[in-house]
Amino acid sequence: MSAFTFFTEQSQRYADLQHKLRQSTDPFGLLASSFKAQQAWLRNPVALSNVLFRYVNDVTKWQNFTTRRFWGEADSDVFPPHPEDVRFSDPVWSDSPYWDGIKEWYLLNTHWLQDALYATPDMGEHERNRSAFWLRQVLNAAAPTNFLLTNPVAIARALSTNGESLVAGYKNFKEDKARGDISMTDMNAFKVGENLATTAGSVVYRGRLLEVLHYEATTPTVHSVPLVLVSPWINKYYILDMNEKKSLVKYLVDQGFSVFITSWKNPDGSMRDVSFDDYLNDGVAQIIKVAQEISGSEQVHLLGYCLGGTLAATYLAWANRKMPGKVPVVSATLLTTLTDFEYPGDIEVFLDEEGLDFIDSVMEKKGYLDGKDMAASFRMLRSNSLIWNYWVDNYLLGQTPSEFDVLYWNMDSTRMPMKMHRTYLRELYWKNKLIQPDALEIAGQKIDLGQIKQPLFMVSAEEDHIAPWRQTYTLADRSGGDVTFTLSTSGHIIGIVNPPGPTSKRSYWQGVPEAGESAEDFLARQKKVAGSWWPNWVEWLKPQCGKQVKPKLSSRAHPQQGAAPGTYVLE
């Protein structure tokens, strides 16, 4: 063996060992990214001295501020909280010099640390974003509002209730600990099939991956072309059928459409080898066949939401290549759908080899990724509002969470089968193959989104941090068919669960993107329209969904197998 070969092998072994150590001790780069930031500052002593000087100057400002406050001199905050930061909204944080000083000390350090990180020299964008993410987690957790002895509101409530709030908070904590999650809503206030997912319908197909629900018509006739809704399997389908006032399903049925929807199986360890191919063949292709057979229509309108939209877009590209001219989809609607994962939002902080290998190791043990683990990751993206807000209310204040159906659905998590989720994370998120022509093979076909010829109605949300709208917009230029793009106000859920009515607080922008037009240029051309986008979408749908026919709930080949919402959603 030559010396070169020897040292090459030793170097590779060292790299492998380093990779394994990171995977086991720091899979998501908390320590590594912080260490790199520290190294960058040490390599730039002049820049370091400047930021340290600024810190000393800020501390001096804080000392002068607190001194003036204790002498009774009115003064505005030196380090004001962000306008959307509600943690310090109680008047006591401003009225009391003592609590105002504690608040300002926390904000001084928060602002300085975050500003210093973003000013770190010689640091790549990915590492900077990752460091900033983990720093936010630490700073959010360290807020004085999160601790009893530094939260004046919690102290006052404990005194006014003679300690009963603390007893109630401890009871809430024990219940949540036993359940393994922080309650965001009253989990006893809702039940699927009773006050959630109540639109009348039947299970007309049950397979290893999904139940197909078909809803009862509420009009004398329905459009001959059925609507096939592909829900995400990261969560349960009833986000599209919350209750009579919020249900997109109910709205569509009342508009005279024949509506089918996927209710996915909640996988266990026996489904570890279920693949993305299976979700296409045994999922979306299967529900289309069921809808065709019952309705008698050769084509359907396909709708996909979130991950269901990614699958629907993949199916369209797959079908256009496999059966050109015979695709059983006349048009499609894609809701908050990512197909280009180059900039997937804050979730990218979890995406590198060590992080993906760690997730793989977790899934290898169980055969799936637990929904609670995934939900925890998404909560961390908005930890103040989705974690610490409930920590304070539930435990320090001893309050019972309010009743909110969307939050109940959010906590009703599902599992993800290992093989499918590995493909989803590595091939789509990490390698971004779906947007690249012929880079990804699914169910025996190379996938090229440019092969999609069907008209698309795309809806994204302005404040969506899960599927950033500028990334979802990419498909508008990549697709080979006509596209209508709608941008709703609000976020990933409320931007979609957006029923029309006099109390609607939402708005939207809508138009047809021009070839090669950027997301910003497209938006600049559009006028903001008050209200829900649902009615406008229905007007777009109706001409494509055929003549009026008598409704038919089931058939001999697909008889009714039980009432909606079925059984899979209860797992």
Short mmCIF file of N, CA and C in Angstrom, two decimals, residues 36 86 151 187 282 330 347 388 435 505:
data_model
loop_
_atom_site.label_atom_id
_atom_site.label_comp_id
_atom_site.label_asym_id
_atom_site.label_seq_id
_atom_site.Cartn_x
_atom_site.Cartn_y
_atom_site.Cartn_z
N LYS A 36 -18.86 27.32 14.51
CA LYS A 36 -18.36 27.99 13.30
C LYS A 36 -18.50 29.50 13.41
N VAL A 86 -46.09 39.66 21.44
CA VAL A 86 -47.14 39.88 22.44
C VAL A 86 -46.72 39.43 23.83
N ASN A 151 -42.14 36.36 35.78
CA ASN A 151 -43.36 36.67 35.03
C ASN A 151 -44.36 37.32 35.99
N MET A 187 -58.57 19.43 24.08
CA MET A 187 -58.64 18.20 23.29
C MET A 187 -59.93 17.42 23.55
N ASP A 282 -51.38 3.39 -5.73
CA ASP A 282 -52.46 2.89 -4.88
C ASP A 282 -53.23 4.01 -4.19
N VAL A 330 -58.97 16.45 -16.37
CA VAL A 330 -59.27 17.54 -17.29
C VAL A 330 -58.58 18.83 -16.87
N ILE A 347 -37.69 25.28 7.27
CA ILE A 347 -37.48 23.85 7.49
C ILE A 347 -36.11 23.40 7.00
N TRP A 388 -44.06 28.42 23.41
CA TRP A 388 -43.96 29.14 24.67
C TRP A 388 -45.23 29.88 25.04
N ILE A 435 -38.30 19.28 -9.53
CA ILE A 435 -38.37 20.41 -10.46
C ILE A 435 -37.42 20.23 -11.64
N LYS A 505 -62.11 37.96 6.78
CA LYS A 505 -61.06 38.97 6.96
C LYS A 505 -59.94 38.81 5.93
#
